[in-house]
Coordinates of C-alpha atoms in Angstrom, one line a residue:
Chain T
X1 CA 110.6 -86.0 -70.8
X2 CA 114.2 -86.5 -69.5
X3 CA 115.7 -89.9 -70.0
X4 CA 117.7 -92.0 -67.6
X5 CA 120.8 -90.2 -66.3
X6 CA 124.1 -91.8 -65.4
X7 CA 127.4 -90.6 -64.2
X8 CA 130.3 -90.8 -64.7
X9 CA 130.4 -91.7 -68.3
X10 CA 133.9 -93.1 -68.2
X11 CA 136.1 -94.4 -65.3
X12 CA 139.5 -95.9 -65.3
X13 CA 140.8 -97.5 -62.0
X14 CA 143.4 -100.0 -61.0
X15 CA 142.5 -103.4 -59.8
X16 CA 141.6 -103.6 -56.1
X17 CA 140.4 -100.0 -56.1
X18 CA 136.8 -99.1 -55.5
X19 CA 134.3 -97.3 -57.8
X20 CA 130.7 -96.1 -57.6
X21 CA 128.2 -95.4 -60.3
X22 CA 125.1 -93.2 -60.0
X23 CA 121.8 -93.5 -61.8
X24 CA 118.7 -91.3 -61.9
X25 CA 115.7 -93.0 -63.6
X26 CA 112.9 -91.5 -65.7
X27 CA 110.5 -89.6 -63.5
X28 CA 107.7 -91.8 -62.2
X29 CA 109.4 -95.1 -63.1
X30 CA 109.2 -97.5 -60.1
X31 CA 111.6 -100.1 -61.4
X32 CA 115.3 -99.6 -61.8
X33 CA 117.8 -102.1 -63.2
X34 CA 121.6 -102.3 -63.3
X35 CA 123.1 -104.3 -66.1
X36 CA 126.7 -105.2 -67.0
X37 CA 127.5 -105.4 -70.7
X38 CA 130.8 -107.0 -71.7
X39 CA 132.1 -106.3 -75.2
X40 CA 130.4 -108.5 -77.7
X41 CA 127.7 -109.7 -75.3
X42 CA 124.2 -108.6 -74.5
X43 CA 123.4 -106.8 -71.2
X44 CA 123.3 -109.0 -68.2
X45 CA 121.0 -108.1 -65.3
X46 CA 122.9 -107.5 -62.0
X47 CA 120.2 -106.1 -59.8
X48 CA 116.5 -105.0 -60.1
X49 CA 114.8 -102.6 -57.7
X50 CA 111.0 -102.1 -57.3
X51 CA 110.9 -98.7 -55.6
X52 CA 113.5 -99.1 -52.9
X53 CA 113.3 -102.8 -52.5
X54 CA 115.4 -105.5 -54.2
X55 CA 113.4 -107.8 -56.5
X56 CA 116.3 -109.7 -58.1
X57 CA 120.0 -109.7 -57.3
X58 CA 120.7 -113.3 -58.2
X59 CA 123.5 -112.4 -60.6
X60 CA 125.2 -109.7 -58.5
X61 CA 128.6 -110.8 -57.2
X62 CA 127.8 -109.8 -53.7
X63 CA 131.4 -110.3 -52.4
X64 CA 132.4 -107.2 -54.3
X65 CA 129.3 -105.5 -55.7
X66 CA 126.7 -103.6 -53.8
X67 CA 123.8 -101.4 -54.8
X68 CA 121.2 -99.3 -53.1
X69 CA 118.2 -97.2 -53.9
X70 CA 117.4 -95.6 -50.6
X71 CA 114.5 -93.2 -51.4
X72 CA 113.1 -95.2 -54.4
X73 CA 114.5 -92.8 -57.0
X74 CA 118.3 -92.5 -57.5
X75 CA 120.5 -95.5 -57.2
X76 CA 124.2 -96.2 -56.7
X77 CA 126.2 -99.3 -57.7
X78 CA 129.5 -99.9 -56.1
X79 CA 132.4 -102.2 -56.8
X80 CA 135.0 -102.9 -54.1
X81 CA 137.6 -104.2 -54.8
X82 CA 137.5 -104.2 -58.6
X83 CA 139.0 -107.0 -60.7
X84 CA 140.2 -106.9 -64.2
X85 CA 137.2 -108.9 -65.4
X86 CA 134.9 -106.1 -64.1
X87 CA 135.9 -104.0 -67.2
X88 CA 132.6 -103.5 -68.9
X89 CA 129.9 -101.0 -69.6
X90 CA 127.5 -100.6 -66.7
X91 CA 124.0 -99.7 -67.8
X92 CA 121.1 -98.4 -65.8
X93 CA 117.6 -98.8 -67.1
X94 CA 114.1 -98.0 -65.8
X95 CA 110.5 -99.0 -66.4
X96 CA 107.1 -98.0 -65.1
X97 CA 106.7 -101.1 -62.9
X98 CA 108.0 -104.7 -62.8
X99 CA 104.7 -106.3 -62.0
X100 CA 103.9 -106.2 -65.7
X101 CA 106.5 -106.3 -68.5
X102 CA 106.8 -102.6 -69.3
X103 CA 109.4 -101.4 -71.7
X104 CA 112.8 -100.6 -70.3
X105 CA 114.7 -97.5 -71.2
X106 CA 118.5 -97.3 -70.9
X107 CA 120.8 -94.6 -69.7
X108 CA 124.0 -93.7 -71.6
X109 CA 126.1 -96.1 -69.5
X110 CA 129.4 -95.9 -67.7
X111 CA 132.4 -97.5 -69.4
X112 CA 134.7 -98.9 -66.7
X113 CA 138.2 -99.9 -67.4
X114 CA 140.1 -101.8 -64.7
X115 CA 143.9 -101.9 -65.2
Chain F
X1 CA 120.7 -124.0 -74.3
X2 CA 120.9 -120.3 -74.0
X3 CA 117.7 -118.5 -73.0
X4 CA 117.8 -116.1 -76.0
X5 CA 119.8 -116.9 -79.1
X6 CA 120.8 -114.7 -82.0
X7 CA 123.1 -115.2 -85.0
X8 CA 126.1 -112.9 -84.2
X9 CA 126.6 -112.0 -87.8
X10 CA 127.7 -109.7 -89.3
X11 CA 124.7 -109.6 -91.6
X12 CA 125.6 -107.6 -94.6
X13 CA 122.9 -106.2 -96.9
X14 CA 123.0 -103.6 -99.7
X15 CA 121.3 -100.2 -99.2
X16 CA 117.6 -100.4 -100.0
X17 CA 117.3 -104.2 -99.3
X18 CA 115.3 -105.9 -96.6
X19 CA 117.4 -107.0 -93.5
X20 CA 116.0 -110.0 -91.6
X21 CA 117.1 -110.5 -88.0
X22 CA 116.1 -113.6 -86.1
X23 CA 115.9 -114.7 -82.5
X24 CA 114.9 -117.9 -80.7
X25 CA 114.1 -118.2 -77.0
X26 CA 113.7 -121.1 -74.6
X27 CA 111.0 -120.1 -72.1
X28 CA 107.7 -121.2 -73.5
X29 CA 105.7 -118.9 -71.2
X30 CA 107.4 -115.7 -72.2
X31 CA 104.8 -113.1 -73.2
X32 CA 106.8 -110.0 -74.1
X33 CA 109.5 -109.5 -76.7
X34 CA 111.6 -106.5 -77.6
X35 CA 114.1 -105.4 -80.1
X36 CA 116.8 -102.9 -79.2
X37 CA 119.3 -101.1 -81.5
X38 CA 122.8 -100.4 -80.2
X39 CA 125.2 -98.2 -82.1
X40 CA 128.9 -98.7 -81.4
X41 CA 129.8 -97.0 -78.1
X42 CA 126.2 -96.2 -77.3
X43 CA 123.5 -97.7 -75.0
X44 CA 120.6 -99.9 -76.3
X45 CA 117.7 -98.0 -77.7
X46 CA 114.2 -99.6 -77.8
X47 CA 112.8 -99.8 -81.3
X48 CA 110.1 -102.4 -81.2
X49 CA 108.0 -104.4 -78.7
X50 CA 105.6 -107.2 -79.6
X51 CA 103.3 -109.2 -77.3
X52 CA 101.0 -111.2 -79.6
X53 CA 101.5 -113.7 -82.4
X54 CA 101.8 -112.2 -85.9
X55 CA 103.3 -109.0 -87.3
X56 CA 103.6 -105.5 -85.9
X57 CA 104.7 -102.7 -88.1
X58 CA 106.3 -99.4 -87.2
X59 CA 107.6 -97.4 -90.2
X60 CA 110.3 -99.4 -91.9
X61 CA 110.4 -101.9 -89.0
X62 CA 108.3 -105.1 -88.7
X63 CA 108.5 -107.4 -85.8
X64 CA 107.2 -110.9 -86.2
X65 CA 106.3 -113.3 -83.4
X66 CA 105.6 -117.0 -83.4
X67 CA 105.2 -118.3 -79.9
X68 CA 104.6 -121.9 -81.0
X69 CA 108.0 -122.0 -82.6
X70 CA 109.5 -119.7 -79.9
X71 CA 110.8 -117.4 -82.6
X72 CA 110.8 -113.7 -83.0
X73 CA 112.2 -111.7 -85.9
X74 CA 112.8 -108.1 -87.0
X75 CA 112.5 -107.0 -90.6
X76 CA 114.0 -103.7 -91.7
X77 CA 112.7 -102.5 -95.1
X78 CA 114.6 -100.1 -97.3
X79 CA 117.8 -100.6 -95.2
X80 CA 119.9 -97.5 -94.9
X81 CA 123.6 -97.1 -93.9
X82 CA 122.3 -95.5 -90.7
X83 CA 120.7 -98.8 -89.8
X84 CA 124.2 -100.3 -89.3
X85 CA 124.3 -101.3 -85.7
X86 CA 124.0 -104.3 -83.3
X87 CA 120.4 -105.5 -82.8
X88 CA 119.6 -107.0 -79.5
X89 CA 116.6 -109.3 -78.9
X90 CA 115.2 -109.3 -75.4
X91 CA 112.6 -111.7 -73.9
X92 CA 110.8 -111.5 -70.6
X93 CA 111.0 -114.4 -68.2
X94 CA 109.3 -114.9 -64.9
X95 CA 106.1 -113.4 -63.6
X96 CA 105.0 -110.7 -61.3
X97 CA 107.7 -108.8 -59.5
X98 CA 110.2 -111.5 -60.6
X99 CA 109.6 -110.6 -64.2
X100 CA 112.9 -109.6 -66.0
X101 CA 114.4 -109.3 -69.4
X102 CA 117.0 -111.6 -70.8
X103 CA 119.0 -110.3 -73.8
X104 CA 120.6 -112.2 -76.7
X105 CA 124.2 -111.4 -77.6
X106 CA 123.0 -109.4 -80.6
X107 CA 123.3 -109.5 -84.4
X108 CA 125.6 -107.0 -86.1
X109 CA 124.0 -105.5 -89.2
X110 CA 126.0 -103.8 -91.9
X111 CA 124.2 -101.9 -94.6
X112 CA 126.5 -101.1 -97.6
X113 CA 125.9 -98.1 -99.7

């Protein structure tokens, strides 16, 4: 069974530029999560989708971050404009369903550096 | 008070010893608990899940849960240098579709050969 796929793996941009990350979850997983992990910290949930609907985006900085999951499968996370403090690893995870606490599986992540 | 707390370490143990990693959480109604292992530069990898009070064993790993004390731990027996990593404790909060995981900051484990 293929795992969670993410691209790109690395990205370096200048502040005020925009960037987009892509995620393809494990086949059959209804729930998709985007996390931000800053060095030395645990992953912090940015947004959670159940199929193509948003369940939780309470920690998403909506003035600069946006995310979509149009067909209930792939998802894109965008940052526009980027700030220096956005330098982090962006992790995508998926689980069977969010109605129960199913185990979450992570993709390899995208390491973003904002200069 | 943080929702999930872990000692940041590093915890250093000699090869072959038992490593004990601890985690406390604040939400009394949490029902699901997970341990993830994260190697430097890699993403978190799920190694254990536990839902009921008591012990759950899987190979060299044992997860222990005490809901009354709001405490969950991970024991690694016969520690190997390859176990050197950051171990993240994750706890579910909320119910239904609002159910989500909150992660601790992780404990760095170093196993010395």
